[in-house]
PDB file of C-alpha atoms in Angstrom:
ATOM      1  CA  UNK F   1     101.296-176.738  25.725  1.00 57.00           C
ATOM      2  CA  UNK F   2     103.273-178.015  22.741  1.00 61.00           C
ATOM      3  CA  UNK F   3     105.517-180.270  24.831  1.00 64.00           C
ATOM      4  CA  UNK F   4     102.540-181.545  26.791  1.00 64.00           C
ATOM      5  CA  UNK F   5     100.532-182.337  23.677  1.00 64.00           C
ATOM      6  CA  UNK F   6     103.525-184.025  22.076  1.00 63.00           C
ATOM      7  CA  UNK F   7     104.199-186.229  25.089  1.00 67.00           C
ATOM      8  CA  UNK F   8     100.560-187.242  25.485  1.00 69.00           C
ATOM      9  CA  UNK F   9      99.621-187.725  21.853  1.00 73.00           C
ATOM     10  CA  UNK F  10     102.788-189.450  20.673  1.00 73.00           C
ATOM     11  CA  UNK F  11     102.016-192.594  22.682  1.00 76.00           C
ATOM     12  CA  UNK F  12      98.487-192.886  21.284  1.00 80.00           C
ATOM     13  CA  UNK F  13      99.672-192.256  17.728  1.00 79.00           C
ATOM     14  CA  UNK F  14     102.412-194.850  18.172  1.00 79.00           C
ATOM     15  CA  UNK F  15      99.694-197.319  19.217  1.00 82.00           C
ATOM     16  CA  UNK F  16      97.805-196.491  16.016  1.00 83.00           C
ATOM     17  CA  UNK F  17     100.898-197.129  13.899  1.00 81.00           C
ATOM     18  CA  UNK F  18     101.600-200.406  15.720  1.00 81.00           C
ATOM     19  CA  UNK F  19      97.999-201.544  15.190  1.00 84.00           C
ATOM     20  CA  UNK F  20      98.288-200.687  11.499  1.00 83.00           C
ATOM     21  CA  UNK F  21     101.503-202.686  11.217  1.00 80.00           C
ATOM     22  CA  UNK F  22     100.006-205.653  13.082  1.00 81.00           C
ATOM     23  CA  UNK F  23      96.942-205.723  10.813  1.00 83.00           C
ATOM     24  CA  UNK F  24      99.188-205.445   7.767  1.00 81.00           C
ATOM     25  CA  UNK F  25     101.219-208.498   8.806  1.00 79.00           C
ATOM     26  CA  UNK F  26      98.169-210.761   9.162  1.00 81.00           C
ATOM     27  CA  UNK F  27      97.601-212.508   5.810  1.00 81.00           C
ATOM     28  CA  UNK F  28      94.318-212.399   3.916  1.00 83.00           C
ATOM     29  CA  UNK F  29      92.091-215.403   4.186  1.00 81.00           C
ATOM     30  CA  UNK F  30      89.691-217.060   6.542  1.00 83.00           C
ATOM     31  CA  UNK F  31      90.087-219.399   9.451  1.00 80.00           C
ATOM     32  CA  UNK F  32      91.535-219.356  12.915  1.00 81.00           C
ATOM     33  CA  UNK F  33      94.941-217.742  13.205  1.00 78.00           C
ATOM     34  CA  UNK F  34      97.724-220.165  14.045  1.00 78.00           C
ATOM     35  CA  UNK F  35     100.996-218.522  15.087  1.00 77.00           C
ATOM     36  CA  UNK F  36     104.489-219.901  14.531  1.00 78.00           C
ATOM     37  CA  UNK F  37     107.681-218.838  16.273  1.00 75.00           C
ATOM     38  CA  UNK F  38     111.317-219.066  15.201  1.00 74.00           C
ATOM     39  CA  UNK F  39     114.450-217.696  16.770  1.00 75.00           C
ATOM     40  CA  UNK F  40     116.097-214.807  14.984  1.00 68.00           C
ATOM     41  CA  UNK F  41     119.687-214.869  13.831  1.00 71.00           C
ATOM     42  CA  UNK F  42     122.309-212.992  15.798  1.00 66.00           C
ATOM     43  CA  UNK F  43     124.167-213.093  19.071  1.00 69.00           C
ATOM     44  CA  UNK F  44     121.030-212.632  21.168  1.00 70.00           C
ATOM     45  CA  UNK F  45     118.206-214.406  19.344  1.00 70.00           C
ATOM     46  CA  UNK F  46     114.610-213.433  20.036  1.00 68.00           C
ATOM     47  CA  UNK F  47     111.322-215.098  19.120  1.00 72.00           C
ATOM     48  CA  UNK F  48     110.038-213.896  15.753  1.00 71.00           C
ATOM     49  CA  UNK F  49     106.349-214.641  15.340  1.00 73.00           C
ATOM     50  CA  UNK F  50     104.385-214.988  12.127  1.00 74.00           C
ATOM     51  CA  UNK F  51     100.995-216.327  11.111  1.00 77.00           C
ATOM     52  CA  UNK F  52     101.385-219.888   9.885  1.00 78.00           C
ATOM     53  CA  UNK F  53      97.769-220.567   8.983  1.00 81.00           C
ATOM     54  CA  UNK F  54      94.557-218.576   8.813  1.00 81.00           C
ATOM     55  CA  UNK F  55      93.920-214.935   8.168  1.00 82.00           C
ATOM     56  CA  UNK F  56      91.326-212.183   8.114  1.00 85.00           C
ATOM     57  CA  UNK F  57      89.057-211.116   5.287  1.00 86.00           C
ATOM     58  CA  UNK F  58      89.218-207.795   3.502  1.00 87.00           C
ATOM     59  CA  UNK F  59      86.004-206.495   5.107  1.00 89.00           C
ATOM     60  CA  UNK F  60      87.201-207.347   8.619  1.00 88.00           C
ATOM     61  CA  UNK F  61      90.602-205.778   7.918  1.00 87.00           C
ATOM     62  CA  UNK F  62      88.994-202.596   6.551  1.00 90.00           C
ATOM     63  CA  UNK F  63      86.661-202.375   9.561  1.00 92.00           C
ATOM     64  CA  UNK F  64      89.554-202.914  11.995  1.00 89.00           C
ATOM     65  CA  UNK F  65      91.650-200.258  10.246  1.00 88.00           C
ATOM     66  CA  UNK F  66      88.739-197.826  10.278  1.00 90.00           C
ATOM     67  CA  UNK F  67      87.912-198.311  13.948  1.00 88.00           C
ATOM     68  CA  UNK F  68      91.289-198.995  15.535  1.00 85.00           C
ATOM     69  CA  UNK F  69      93.514-196.814  13.385  1.00 87.00           C
ATOM     70  CA  UNK F  70      91.609-194.038  11.605  1.00 88.00           C
ATOM     71  CA  UNK F  71      89.014-193.223  14.269  1.00 87.00           C
ATOM     72  CA  UNK F  72      91.524-193.464  17.105  1.00 85.00           C
ATOM     73  CA  UNK F  73      94.090-191.298  15.289  1.00 84.00           C
ATOM     74  CA  UNK F  74      91.429-188.726  14.375  1.00 84.00           C
ATOM     75  CA  UNK F  75      90.096-188.578  17.932  1.00 82.00           C
ATOM     76  CA  UNK F  76      93.629-188.300  19.332  1.00 80.00           C
ATOM     77  CA  UNK F  77      94.495-185.461  16.968  1.00 78.00           C
ATOM     78  CA  UNK F  78      91.149-183.769  17.722  1.00 79.00           C
ATOM     79  CA  UNK F  79      91.833-183.907  21.456  1.00 77.00           C
ATOM     80  CA  UNK F  80      95.262-182.426  20.793  1.00 76.00           C
ATOM     81  CA  UNK F  81      93.762-179.712  18.578  1.00 75.00           C
ATOM     82  CA  UNK F  82      91.222-178.559  21.128  1.00 76.00           C
ATOM     83  CA  UNK F  83      93.581-179.070  24.065  1.00 76.00           C
ATOM     84  CA  UNK F  84      96.192-176.787  22.514  1.00 75.00           C
ATOM     85  CA  UNK F  85      93.564-174.203  21.618  1.00 75.00           C
ATOM     86  CA  UNK F  86      92.037-174.270  25.070  1.00 77.00           C
ATOM     87  CA  UNK F  87      95.394-173.932  26.823  1.00 78.00           C
ATOM     88  CA  UNK F  88      96.527-171.212  24.407  1.00 76.00           C
ATOM     89  CA  UNK F  89      93.618-168.904  25.280  1.00 78.00           C
ATOM     90  CA  UNK F  90      93.924-169.320  29.050  1.00 78.00           C
ATOM     91  CA  UNK F  91      94.573-165.998  30.738  1.00 81.00           C
ATOM     92  CA  UNK F  92      96.671-166.851  33.771  1.00 84.00           C
ATOM     93  CA  UNK F  93      99.381-169.389  34.450  1.00 82.00           C
ATOM     94  CA  UNK F  94      97.180-171.097  37.046  1.00 85.00           C
ATOM     95  CA  UNK F  95      94.475-171.649  34.427  1.00 84.00           C
ATOM     96  CA  UNK F  96      97.035-173.037  31.986  1.00 81.00           C
ATOM     97  CA  UNK F  97      98.313-175.511  34.578  1.00 81.00           C
ATOM     98  CA  UNK F  98      94.763-176.637  35.430  1.00 83.00           C
ATOM     99  CA  UNK F  99      93.899-176.960  31.730  1.00 81.00           C
ATOM    100  CA  UNK F 100      97.046-179.003  31.068  1.00 79.00           C
ATOM    101  CA  UNK F 101      96.166-181.339  33.924  1.00 79.00           C
ATOM    102  CA  UNK F 102      92.613-181.721  32.587  1.00 81.00           C
ATOM    103  CA  UNK F 103      94.104-182.458  29.157  1.00 79.00           C
ATOM    104  CA  UNK F 104      96.276-185.223  30.640  1.00 77.00           C
ATOM    105  CA  UNK F 105      93.321-186.798  32.445  1.00 80.00           C
ATOM    106  CA  UNK F 106      91.200-186.646  29.283  1.00 77.00           C
ATOM    107  CA  UNK F 107      93.820-188.469  27.244  1.00 76.00           C
ATOM    108  CA  UNK F 108      94.236-191.157  29.927  1.00 79.00           C
ATOM    109  CA  UNK F 109      90.525-191.948  30.188  1.00 81.00           C
ATOM    110  CA  UNK F 110      90.769-194.910  27.804  1.00 78.00           C
ATOM    111  CA  UNK F 111      93.499-196.502  29.936  1.00 81.00           C
ATOM    112  CA  UNK F 112      91.504-195.870  33.110  1.00 85.00           C
ATOM    113  CA  UNK F 113      88.369-197.457  31.614  1.00 86.00           C
ATOM    114  CA  UNK F 114      90.416-200.395  30.303  1.00 83.00           C
ATOM    115  CA  UNK F 115      91.865-201.076  33.743  1.00 87.00           C
ATOM    116  CA  UNK F 116      88.467-200.805  35.455  1.00 90.00           C
ATOM    117  CA  UNK F 117      86.076-202.387  32.950  1.00 90.00           C
ATOM    118  CA  UNK F 118      87.962-205.195  31.202  1.00 88.00           C
ATOM    119  CA  UNK F 119      87.937-208.500  33.131  1.00 90.00           C
ATOM    120  CA  UNK F 120      91.280-210.007  34.113  1.00 90.00           C
ATOM    121  CA  UNK F 121      90.723-213.099  31.973  1.00 91.00           C
ATOM    122  CA  UNK F 122      90.347-210.934  28.855  1.00 87.00           C
ATOM    123  CA  UNK F 123      93.486-208.986  29.736  1.00 87.00           C
ATOM    124  CA  UNK F 124      95.365-212.280  30.133  1.00 87.00           C
ATOM    125  CA  UNK F 125      94.118-213.450  26.720  1.00 85.00           C
ATOM    126  CA  UNK F 126      95.247-210.184  25.129  1.00 80.00           C
ATOM    127  CA  UNK F 127      98.695-210.482  26.686  1.00 83.00           C
ATOM    128  CA  UNK F 128      99.126-213.935  25.122  1.00 82.00           C
ATOM    129  CA  UNK F 129      98.678-212.610  21.571  1.00 78.00           C
ATOM    130  CA  UNK F 130     102.209-212.603  20.128  1.00 77.00           C
ATOM    131  CA  UNK F 131     103.922-209.689  18.423  1.00 73.00           C
ATOM    132  CA  UNK F 132     104.170-210.314  14.700  1.00 69.00           C
ATOM    133  CA  UNK F 133     107.240-209.386  12.689  1.00 67.00           C
ATOM    134  CA  UNK F 134     108.648-209.880   9.234  1.00 57.00           C
ATOM    135  CA  UNK F 135     111.079-212.756   9.193  1.00 51.00           C
ATOM    136  CA  UNK F 136     114.127-213.061   6.972  1.00 49.00           C
ATOM    137  CA  UNK F 137     112.343-215.474   4.660  1.00 45.00           C
ATOM    138  CA  UNK F 138     109.215-213.307   4.373  1.00 45.00           C
ATOM    139  CA  UNK F 139     108.463-211.199   1.330  1.00 51.00           C
ATOM    140  CA  UNK F 140     111.006-208.741   2.681  1.00 54.00           C
ATOM    141  CA  UNK F 141     110.970-205.162   3.719  1.00 59.00           C
ATOM    142  CA  UNK F 142     109.896-202.434   1.341  1.00 65.00           C
ATOM    143  CA  UNK F 143     112.100-199.376   0.912  1.00 69.00           C
ATOM    144  CA  UNK F 144     109.710-197.414   3.139  1.00 69.00           C
ATOM    145  CA  UNK F 145     109.990-200.030   5.901  1.00 67.00           C
ATOM    146  CA  UNK F 146     113.782-200.019   5.745  1.00 68.00           C
ATOM    147  CA  UNK F 147     113.912-196.212   5.948  1.00 74.00           C
ATOM    148  CA  UNK F 148     111.241-196.140   8.658  1.00 72.00           C
ATOM    149  CA  UNK F 149     113.197-198.636  10.775  1.00 71.00           C
ATOM    150  CA  UNK F 150     116.243-196.369  10.594  1.00 75.00           C
ATOM    151  CA  UNK F 151     114.630-192.913  10.743  1.00 79.00           C
ATOM    152  CA  UNK F 152     111.210-193.544  12.318  1.00 75.00           C
ATOM    153  CA  UNK F 153     112.319-192.826  15.868  1.00 75.00           C
ATOM    154  CA  UNK F 154     113.320-189.325  14.746  1.00 80.00           C
ATOM    155  CA  UNK F 155     110.586-188.652  12.203  1.00 80.00           C
ATOM    156  CA  UNK F 156     107.509-189.421  14.367  1.00 75.00           C
ATOM    157  CA  UNK F 157     108.356-186.950  17.168  1.00 76.00           C
ATOM    158  CA  UNK F 158     109.314-184.310  14.612  1.00 80.00           C
ATOM    159  CA  UNK F 159     105.997-184.712  12.777  1.00 78.00           C
ATOM    160  CA  UNK F 160     103.929-184.511  15.956  1.00 72.00           C
ATOM    161  CA  UNK F 161     105.884-181.478  17.187  1.00 75.00           C
ATOM    162  CA  UNK F 162     105.470-179.776  13.787  1.00 79.00           C
ATOM    163  CA  UNK F 163     101.739-180.555  13.885  1.00 74.00           C
ATOM    164  CA  UNK F 164     101.433-179.036  17.375  1.00 72.00           C
ATOM    165  CA  UNK F 165     103.424-175.888  16.500  1.00 75.00           C
ATOM    166  CA  UNK F 166     101.355-175.433  13.334  1.00 74.00           C
ATOM    167  CA  UNK F 167      98.111-175.704  15.278  1.00 70.00           C
ATOM    168  CA  UNK F 168      99.271-173.173  17.870  1.00 71.00           C
ATOM    169  CA  UNK F 169     100.329-170.783  15.111  1.00 73.00           C
ATOM    170  CA  UNK F 170      97.028-171.240  13.266  1.00 71.00           C
ATOM    171  CA  UNK F 171      95.066-170.681  16.464  1.00 69.00           C
ATOM    172  CA  UNK F 172      97.049-167.589  17.458  1.00 73.00           C
ATOM    173  CA  UNK F 173      96.920-166.098  13.958  1.00 71.00           C
ATOM    174  CA  UNK F 174      93.310-166.756  13.042  1.00 67.00           C
ATOM    175  CA  UNK F 175      91.486-168.117  16.048  1.00 63.00           C
ATOM    176  CA  UNK F 176      89.007-170.954  15.968  1.00 63.00           C
ATOM    177  CA  UNK F 177      88.046-170.368  12.324  1.00 66.00           C
ATOM    178  CA  UNK F 178      91.643-170.969  11.200  1.00 63.00           C
ATOM    179  CA  UNK F 179      91.739-174.196  13.202  1.00 61.00           C
ATOM    180  CA  UNK F 180      88.399-175.311  11.793  1.00 65.00           C
ATOM    181  CA  UNK F 181      89.802-174.863   8.263  1.00 64.00           C
ATOM    182  CA  UNK F 182      93.346-176.133   8.918  1.00 62.00           C
ATOM    183  CA  UNK F 183      92.458-179.345  10.757  1.00 62.00           C
ATOM    184  CA  UNK F 184      90.271-181.001   8.054  1.00 66.00           C
ATOM    185  CA  UNK F 185      92.715-179.922   5.328  1.00 62.00           C
ATOM    186  CA  UNK F 186      95.649-181.517   7.142  1.00 59.00           C
ATOM    187  CA  UNK F 187      93.671-184.702   7.817  1.00 61.00           C
ATOM    188  CA  UNK F 188      92.602-184.914   4.166  1.00 57.00           C
ATOM    189  CA  UNK F 189      96.192-184.428   3.026  1.00 53.00           C
ATOM    190  CA  UNK F 190      97.203-187.423   5.123  1.00 49.00           C
TER     191      UNK F 190
END
C-alpha cells in the first residue's frame, strides 16, 4: 500500500509543485502575458522562456494558488490517507489487490475526465503555453531554489514515503481516530 500510494500521489504532488513554481514566475501586474524566449548557454542550448510583458494581479494569483495548489494537494493527500487506511484494514490479499486497483482508478479520474471532456482546441492551446524558467539575468535563484535543484529529486520521494509510512503507523496504532487527529495536524504544520 505504501509503494502504491507513493507512486500514485507523487505525480499529482509534483504537478502541484510545478503549478506553484509557474505561478511564482509570472510577474505581478495586469495585462496580457507576452512571452519571450532566449537560448540558454552551454553545449546544448534550450529555449528559456520568461514573461516579457504583462502579469497577474495578487487576487488572481491567490485564487489560482488556492484552487490549483492547495485544494489539489489537500485532495491528493486525503485520497492517499483514506486509500492507505482502506487497504490496511482489508482482510484478505484478494481484497487488498481489488482495493489497490480501485485506488489507482480513483486517482486517475481527473486524467480520464480531462481526456474525455476537454475539447481538442483547448488542449492544443494549453500545449502552446511555454514553460517558464529563471534566466541567468533574472533576479537569481534563492538558496532554497539552489538546494532544491540539487536535492529535490531525492527529498520529494522521501517526504511522500515518510508521510505514507506515518499514516500507516498512525492507522495501525490508533485506528481512524488517530488518522483524524494526525492528518489536520500535519497539514497545519505544512
